[in-house]
Structures are given as structure tokens and as C-alpha cells.
Amino acid sequence: MIIALVDALKADGNVAAIAGARVFGGELPKGETRHMPRAAIVLQPSGGVSLAAGSYMDHDTQRVDALCYGATPLEANALGGICRRALTSIRRQVVSGCLIHWIEPAGGISARRDQPTQWPVAFRPFQAFHALQEVS
């Protein structure tokens, strides 16, 4: 599902205008770090309670954290807002073989500096409800 969300953000014109193709799953690639700080998004799966727990559905929810980097704190926060609008606009859509029913914020924004690099980063958590089986 992370790959689908990365692909959805890369396809969003507003995200692409700021971050280009610098949207990644898991972590920043080593080759990117020498160019930081600049606009980039990293999506990471994180914990949380499944809304499908105890059911036999072929669907689940996944908490996803978006780390939105920028050259300044203001740029990181602005990219975080653009990321939020792009992700929460997804409704019952197949992206890269993954049926995503919805994505909602799972908390507020947290602006900080990445440790130990001190790069500005805006943290935004999301919850996504998606199918477990690939869709063609």
C-alpha cells in the first residue's frame, strides 16, 4: 500500500510542482541526502489499531506517517499541507493495483527538525482503509 501512496503523490500535480519525483517509501535514499534539505516526502507505515480487527474482511486499515521536508520550516509545513490535500482526496480509487477506499488524517501536524541532520520536517499521520488483495 505504501507504493500506491507514493505513486499517488508523485502523480499529483501540486506535489510534483514542489517535490518533483522526490516522494519515497520507507526512508530517503542515500543519494538524496547529499542534496538535503530540500522538498521531499517520505511515507512510512506505522502502528495503530486496525479498524478491521476481528473481522474476516479482505480489507484493512494502515497508519501511514508522512515526513515532509523542506529547505525551511515554512516550506516543509507548506508541503505537508499539499500532501494532506492530495492524500485525503483519494476516495475508492485503484492506485498501482491497490484499492484505497479512503485516507483520513490521524492527528495534527508536528513541525520539527530531523535528528541528527537538523533538516526542517513536517510530520503528518494518516489512516488509510484499503483492500488487501491486488486489483487489476
mmCIF file with all atom_site columns, C-alpha atoms in Angstrom:
data_model
loop_
_atom_site.group_PDB
_atom_site.id
_atom_site.type_symbol
_atom_site.label_atom_id
_atom_site.label_alt_id
_atom_site.label_comp_id
_atom_site.label_asym_id
_atom_site.label_entity_id
_atom_site.label_seq_id
_atom_site.pdbx_PDB_ins_code
_atom_site.Cartn_x
_atom_site.Cartn_y
_atom_site.Cartn_z
_atom_site.occupancy
_atom_site.B_iso_or_equiv
_atom_site.pdbx_formal_charge
_atom_site.auth_seq_id
_atom_site.auth_comp_id
_atom_site.auth_asym_id
_atom_site.auth_atom_id
_atom_site.pdbx_PDB_model_num
ATOM 1   C CA . MET A 1 1   ? 0.000   0.000   0.000   1.00 0.00 ? 1   MET A CA 1
ATOM 2   C CA . ILE A 1 2   ? 2.898   2.389   0.634   1.00 0.00 ? 2   ILE A CA 1
ATOM 3   C CA . ILE A 1 3   ? 3.945   2.020   -3.016  1.00 0.00 ? 3   ILE A CA 1
ATOM 4   C CA . ALA A 1 4   ? 0.430   3.002   -4.091  1.00 0.00 ? 4   ALA A CA 1
ATOM 5   C CA . LEU A 1 5   ? 0.502   6.104   -1.897  1.00 0.00 ? 5   LEU A CA 1
ATOM 6   C CA . VAL A 1 6   ? 3.946   7.079   -3.184  1.00 0.00 ? 6   VAL A CA 1
ATOM 7   C CA . ASP A 1 7   ? 2.665   6.716   -6.754  1.00 0.00 ? 7   ASP A CA 1
ATOM 8   C CA . ALA A 1 8   ? -0.463  8.757   -5.947  1.00 0.00 ? 8   ALA A CA 1
ATOM 9   C CA . LEU A 1 9   ? 1.618   11.607  -4.546  1.00 0.00 ? 9   LEU A CA 1
ATOM 10  C CA . LYS A 1 10  ? 4.033   11.532  -7.486  1.00 0.00 ? 10  LYS A CA 1
ATOM 11  C CA . ALA A 1 11  ? 1.048   11.794  -9.855  1.00 0.00 ? 11  ALA A CA 1
ATOM 12  C CA . ASP A 1 12  ? -0.423  14.790  -8.020  1.00 0.00 ? 12  ASP A CA 1
ATOM 13  C CA . GLY A 1 13  ? 0.400   17.991  -9.894  1.00 0.00 ? 13  GLY A CA 1
ATOM 14  C CA . ASN A 1 14  ? 0.646   20.143  -6.769  1.00 0.00 ? 14  ASN A CA 1
ATOM 15  C CA . VAL A 1 15  ? 3.047   17.730  -5.072  1.00 0.00 ? 15  VAL A CA 1
ATOM 16  C CA . ALA A 1 16  ? 5.106   17.381  -8.261  1.00 0.00 ? 16  ALA A CA 1
ATOM 17  C CA . ALA A 1 17  ? 5.367   21.167  -8.593  1.00 0.00 ? 17  ALA A CA 1
ATOM 18  C CA . ILE A 1 18  ? 7.101   21.355  -5.199  1.00 0.00 ? 18  ILE A CA 1
ATOM 19  C CA . ALA A 1 19  ? 8.823   17.987  -4.654  1.00 0.00 ? 19  ALA A CA 1
ATOM 20  C CA . GLY A 1 20  ? 9.172   16.718  -8.213  1.00 0.00 ? 20  GLY A CA 1
ATOM 21  C CA . ALA A 1 21  ? 9.708   12.954  -8.111  1.00 0.00 ? 21  ALA A CA 1
ATOM 22  C CA . ARG A 1 22  ? 11.186  13.106  -4.582  1.00 0.00 ? 22  ARG A CA 1
ATOM 23  C CA . VAL A 1 23  ? 8.470   11.027  -2.920  1.00 0.00 ? 23  VAL A CA 1
ATOM 24  C CA . PHE A 1 24  ? 9.756   7.864   -1.262  1.00 0.00 ? 24  PHE A CA 1
ATOM 25  C CA . GLY A 1 25  ? 8.542   4.917   0.771   1.00 0.00 ? 25  GLY A CA 1
ATOM 26  C CA . GLY A 1 26  ? 10.374  3.948   3.950   1.00 0.00 ? 26  GLY A CA 1
ATOM 27  C CA . GLU A 1 27  ? 13.299  6.353   4.004   1.00 0.00 ? 27  GLU A CA 1
ATOM 28  C CA . LEU A 1 28  ? 15.275  8.840   1.964   1.00 0.00 ? 28  LEU A CA 1
ATOM 29  C CA . PRO A 1 29  ? 17.598  7.083   -0.474  1.00 0.00 ? 29  PRO A CA 1
ATOM 30  C CA . LYS A 1 30  ? 21.277  7.654   0.334   1.00 0.00 ? 30  LYS A CA 1
ATOM 31  C CA . GLY A 1 31  ? 21.752  9.533   -2.940  1.00 0.00 ? 31  GLY A CA 1
ATOM 32  C CA . GLU A 1 32  ? 19.158  12.102  -1.879  1.00 0.00 ? 32  GLU A CA 1
ATOM 33  C CA . THR A 1 33  ? 20.762  13.002  1.419   1.00 0.00 ? 33  THR A CA 1
ATOM 34  C CA . ARG A 1 34  ? 23.612  14.951  -0.143  1.00 0.00 ? 34  ARG A CA 1
ATOM 35  C CA . HIS A 1 35  ? 21.042  17.353  -1.682  1.00 0.00 ? 35  HIS A CA 1
ATOM 36  C CA . MET A 1 36  ? 19.075  17.946  1.515   1.00 0.00 ? 36  MET A CA 1
ATOM 37  C CA . PRO A 1 37  ? 17.467  19.960  2.903   1.00 0.00 ? 37  PRO A CA 1
ATOM 38  C CA . ARG A 1 38  ? 15.003  20.402  0.062   1.00 0.00 ? 38  ARG A CA 1
ATOM 39  C CA . ALA A 1 39  ? 11.422  19.440  -0.738  1.00 0.00 ? 39  ALA A CA 1
ATOM 40  C CA . ALA A 1 40  ? 10.860  15.704  -0.385  1.00 0.00 ? 40  ALA A CA 1
ATOM 41  C CA . ILE A 1 41  ? 8.249   13.385  1.123   1.00 0.00 ? 41  ILE A CA 1
ATOM 42  C CA . VAL A 1 42  ? 8.870   10.072  2.871   1.00 0.00 ? 42  VAL A CA 1
ATOM 43  C CA . LEU A 1 43  ? 5.910   7.785   3.663   1.00 0.00 ? 43  LEU A CA 1
ATOM 44  C CA . GLN A 1 44  ? 6.387   5.250   6.441   1.00 0.00 ? 44  GLN A CA 1
ATOM 45  C CA . PRO A 1 45  ? 3.995   2.609   7.738   1.00 0.00 ? 45  PRO A CA 1
ATOM 46  C CA . SER A 1 46  ? 3.463   2.918   11.465  1.00 0.00 ? 46  SER A CA 1
ATOM 47  C CA . GLY A 1 47  ? 1.490   1.246   14.225  1.00 0.00 ? 47  GLY A CA 1
ATOM 48  C CA . GLY A 1 48  ? -2.080  1.757   15.217  1.00 0.00 ? 48  GLY A CA 1
ATOM 49  C CA . VAL A 1 49  ? -5.277  -0.144  15.747  1.00 0.00 ? 49  VAL A CA 1
ATOM 50  C CA . SER A 1 50  ? -6.840  -1.836  12.730  1.00 0.00 ? 50  SER A CA 1
ATOM 51  C CA . LEU A 1 51  ? -10.471 -0.920  12.142  1.00 0.00 ? 51  LEU A CA 1
ATOM 52  C CA . ALA A 1 52  ? -10.884 -4.382  10.574  1.00 0.00 ? 52  ALA A CA 1
ATOM 53  C CA . ALA A 1 53  ? -9.588  -6.264  13.637  1.00 0.00 ? 53  ALA A CA 1
ATOM 54  C CA . GLY A 1 54  ? -11.649 -9.343  14.422  1.00 0.00 ? 54  GLY A CA 1
ATOM 55  C CA . SER A 1 55  ? -13.311 -9.409  11.017  1.00 0.00 ? 55  SER A CA 1
ATOM 56  C CA . TYR A 1 56  ? -12.784 -11.643 8.034   1.00 0.00 ? 56  TYR A CA 1
ATOM 57  C CA . MET A 1 57  ? -12.697 -8.807  5.523   1.00 0.00 ? 57  MET A CA 1
ATOM 58  C CA . ASP A 1 58  ? -10.048 -8.749  2.830   1.00 0.00 ? 58  ASP A CA 1
ATOM 59  C CA . HIS A 1 59  ? -9.542  -5.100  3.791   1.00 0.00 ? 59  HIS A CA 1
ATOM 60  C CA . ASP A 1 60  ? -7.569  -3.378  6.495   1.00 0.00 ? 60  ASP A CA 1
ATOM 61  C CA . THR A 1 61  ? -6.543  -0.001  7.777   1.00 0.00 ? 61  THR A CA 1
ATOM 62  C CA . GLN A 1 62  ? -2.952  1.139   7.947   1.00 0.00 ? 62  GLN A CA 1
ATOM 63  C CA . ARG A 1 63  ? -1.496  4.109   9.728   1.00 0.00 ? 63  ARG A CA 1
ATOM 64  C CA . VAL A 1 64  ? 0.957   5.966   7.483   1.00 0.00 ? 64  VAL A CA 1
ATOM 65  C CA . ASP A 1 65  ? 3.234   8.778   8.583   1.00 0.00 ? 65  ASP A CA 1
ATOM 66  C CA . ALA A 1 66  ? 4.248   11.433  6.049   1.00 0.00 ? 66  ALA A CA 1
ATOM 67  C CA . LEU A 1 67  ? 7.547   13.209  6.667   1.00 0.00 ? 67  LEU A CA 1
ATOM 68  C CA . CYS A 1 68  ? 7.526   16.348  4.528   1.00 0.00 ? 68  CYS A CA 1
ATOM 69  C CA . TYR A 1 69  ? 10.929  18.005  4.201   1.00 0.00 ? 69  TYR A CA 1
ATOM 70  C CA . GLY A 1 70  ? 11.762  21.489  3.007   1.00 0.00 ? 70  GLY A CA 1
ATOM 71  C CA . ALA A 1 71  ? 14.652  23.921  2.836   1.00 0.00 ? 71  ALA A CA 1
ATOM 72  C CA . THR A 1 72  ? 12.962  25.921  5.631   1.00 0.00 ? 72  THR A CA 1
ATOM 73  C CA . PRO A 1 73  ? 10.332  25.082  8.270   1.00 0.00 ? 73  PRO A CA 1
ATOM 74  C CA . LEU A 1 74  ? 7.809   27.163  6.323   1.00 0.00 ? 74  LEU A CA 1
ATOM 75  C CA . GLU A 1 75  ? 8.460   25.168  3.130   1.00 0.00 ? 75  GLU A CA 1
ATOM 76  C CA . ALA A 1 76  ? 8.215   21.850  4.992   1.00 0.00 ? 76  ALA A CA 1
ATOM 77  C CA . ASN A 1 77  ? 4.856   22.867  6.518   1.00 0.00 ? 77  ASN A CA 1
ATOM 78  C CA . ALA A 1 78  ? 3.538   24.051  3.155   1.00 0.00 ? 78  ALA A CA 1
ATOM 79  C CA . LEU A 1 79  ? 4.481   20.736  1.545   1.00 0.00 ? 79  LEU A CA 1
ATOM 80  C CA . GLY A 1 80  ? 2.754   18.955  4.435   1.00 0.00 ? 80  GLY A CA 1
ATOM 81  C CA . GLY A 1 81  ? -0.470  20.770  3.625   1.00 0.00 ? 81  GLY A CA 1
ATOM 82  C CA . ILE A 1 82  ? -0.202  19.888  -0.055  1.00 0.00 ? 82  ILE A CA 1
ATOM 83  C CA . CYS A 1 83  ? 0.472   16.259  0.871   1.00 0.00 ? 83  CYS A CA 1
ATOM 84  C CA . ARG A 1 84  ? -2.611  16.230  3.117   1.00 0.00 ? 84  ARG A CA 1
ATOM 85  C CA . ARG A 1 85  ? -4.871  17.564  0.369   1.00 0.00 ? 85  ARG A CA 1
ATOM 86  C CA . ALA A 1 86  ? -3.540  15.041  -2.149  1.00 0.00 ? 86  ALA A CA 1
ATOM 87  C CA . LEU A 1 87  ? -3.918  12.023  0.114   1.00 0.00 ? 87  LEU A CA 1
ATOM 88  C CA . THR A 1 88  ? -7.298  12.879  1.642   1.00 0.00 ? 88  THR A CA 1
ATOM 89  C CA . SER A 1 89  ? -8.792  13.454  -1.825  1.00 0.00 ? 89  SER A CA 1
ATOM 90  C CA . ILE A 1 90  ? -8.383  9.739   -2.617  1.00 0.00 ? 90  ILE A CA 1
ATOM 91  C CA . ARG A 1 91  ? -11.791 8.048   -2.410  1.00 0.00 ? 91  ARG A CA 1
ATOM 92  C CA . ARG A 1 92  ? -12.450 4.491   -3.630  1.00 0.00 ? 92  ARG A CA 1
ATOM 93  C CA . GLN A 1 93  ? -9.685  4.608   -6.185  1.00 0.00 ? 93  GLN A CA 1
ATOM 94  C CA . VAL A 1 94  ? -7.326  1.956   -7.555  1.00 0.00 ? 94  VAL A CA 1
ATOM 95  C CA . VAL A 1 95  ? -3.738  3.170   -7.419  1.00 0.00 ? 95  VAL A CA 1
ATOM 96  C CA . SER A 1 96  ? -0.930  0.865   -8.576  1.00 0.00 ? 96  SER A CA 1
ATOM 97  C CA . GLY A 1 97  ? -3.085  -2.218  -8.047  1.00 0.00 ? 97  GLY A CA 1
ATOM 98  C CA . CYS A 1 98  ? -4.273  -1.188  -4.565  1.00 0.00 ? 98  CYS A CA 1
ATOM 99  C CA . LEU A 1 99  ? -7.942  -0.307  -3.966  1.00 0.00 ? 99  LEU A CA 1
ATOM 100 C CA . ILE A 1 100 ? -7.928  2.568   -1.494  1.00 0.00 ? 100 ILE A CA 1
ATOM 101 C CA . HIS A 1 101 ? -11.328 3.371   -0.012  1.00 0.00 ? 101 HIS A CA 1
ATOM 102 C CA . TRP A 1 102 ? -10.283 6.431   1.953   1.00 0.00 ? 102 TRP A CA 1
ATOM 103 C CA . ILE A 1 103 ? -7.414  8.237   3.644   1.00 0.00 ? 103 ILE A CA 1
ATOM 104 C CA . GLU A 1 104 ? -8.040  10.474  6.640   1.00 0.00 ? 104 GLU A CA 1
ATOM 105 C CA . PRO A 1 105 ? -5.783  12.498  8.931   1.00 0.00 ? 105 PRO A CA 1
ATOM 106 C CA . ALA A 1 106 ? -4.891  10.516  12.067  1.00 0.00 ? 106 ALA A CA 1
ATOM 107 C CA . GLY A 1 107 ? -3.752  13.527  14.071  1.00 0.00 ? 107 GLY A CA 1
ATOM 108 C CA . GLY A 1 108 ? -2.402  17.006  13.688  1.00 0.00 ? 108 GLY A CA 1
ATOM 109 C CA . ILE A 1 109 ? 0.769   18.337  12.154  1.00 0.00 ? 109 ILE A CA 1
ATOM 110 C CA . SER A 1 110 ? 4.028   18.347  14.065  1.00 0.00 ? 110 SER A CA 1
ATOM 111 C CA . ALA A 1 111 ? 6.768   20.675  12.828  1.00 0.00 ? 111 ALA A CA 1
ATOM 112 C CA . ARG A 1 112 ? 10.298  19.891  13.958  1.00 0.00 ? 112 ARG A CA 1
ATOM 113 C CA . ARG A 1 113 ? 13.855  19.360  12.832  1.00 0.00 ? 113 ARG A CA 1
ATOM 114 C CA . ASP A 1 114 ? 15.041  15.892  11.851  1.00 0.00 ? 114 ASP A CA 1
ATOM 115 C CA . GLN A 1 115 ? 17.659  14.419  14.186  1.00 0.00 ? 115 GLN A CA 1
ATOM 116 C CA . PRO A 1 116 ? 20.644  14.491  13.844  1.00 0.00 ? 116 PRO A CA 1
ATOM 117 C CA . THR A 1 117 ? 20.638  16.343  10.484  1.00 0.00 ? 117 THR A CA 1
ATOM 118 C CA . GLN A 1 118 ? 18.553  19.339  11.653  1.00 0.00 ? 118 GLN A CA 1
ATOM 119 C CA . TRP A 1 119 ? 16.620  19.380  8.364   1.00 0.00 ? 119 TRP A CA 1
ATOM 120 C CA . PRO A 1 120 ? 13.182  21.021  8.653   1.00 0.00 ? 120 PRO A CA 1
ATOM 121 C CA . VAL A 1 121 ? 10.413  18.416  8.561   1.00 0.00 ? 121 VAL A CA 1
ATOM 122 C CA . ALA A 1 122 ? 6.634   18.467  8.973   1.00 0.00 ? 122 ALA A CA 1
ATOM 123 C CA . PHE A 1 123 ? 5.167   15.233  10.368  1.00 0.00 ? 123 PHE A CA 1
ATOM 124 C CA . ARG A 1 124 ? 1.620   14.278  9.356   1.00 0.00 ? 124 ARG A CA 1
ATOM 125 C CA . PRO A 1 125 ? -0.084  10.998  10.316  1.00 0.00 ? 125 PRO A CA 1
ATOM 126 C CA . PHE A 1 126 ? -2.809  9.374   8.203   1.00 0.00 ? 126 PHE A CA 1
ATOM 127 C CA . GLN A 1 127 ? -5.075  6.313   8.375   1.00 0.00 ? 127 GLN A CA 1
ATOM 128 C CA . ALA A 1 128 ? -5.864  4.513   5.119   1.00 0.00 ? 128 ALA A CA 1
ATOM 129 C CA . PHE A 1 129 ? -8.593  1.928   4.520   1.00 0.00 ? 129 PHE A CA 1
ATOM 130 C CA . HIS A 1 130 ? -7.619  -0.380  1.654   1.00 0.00 ? 130 HIS A CA 1
ATOM 131 C CA . ALA A 1 131 ? -8.144  -3.793  0.079   1.00 0.00 ? 131 ALA A CA 1
ATOM 132 C CA . LEU A 1 132 ? -5.589  -6.482  0.889   1.00 0.00 ? 132 LEU A CA 1
ATOM 133 C CA . GLN A 1 133 ? -5.894  -8.195  -2.480  1.00 0.00 ? 133 GLN A CA 1
ATOM 134 C CA . GLU A 1 134 ? -4.317  -6.639  -5.559  1.00 0.00 ? 134 GLU A CA 1
ATOM 135 C CA . VAL A 1 135 ? -6.774  -5.198  -8.059  1.00 0.00 ? 135 VAL A CA 1
ATOM 136 C CA . SER A 1 136 ? -6.061  -5.051  -11.783 1.00 0.00 ? 136 SER A CA 1
#
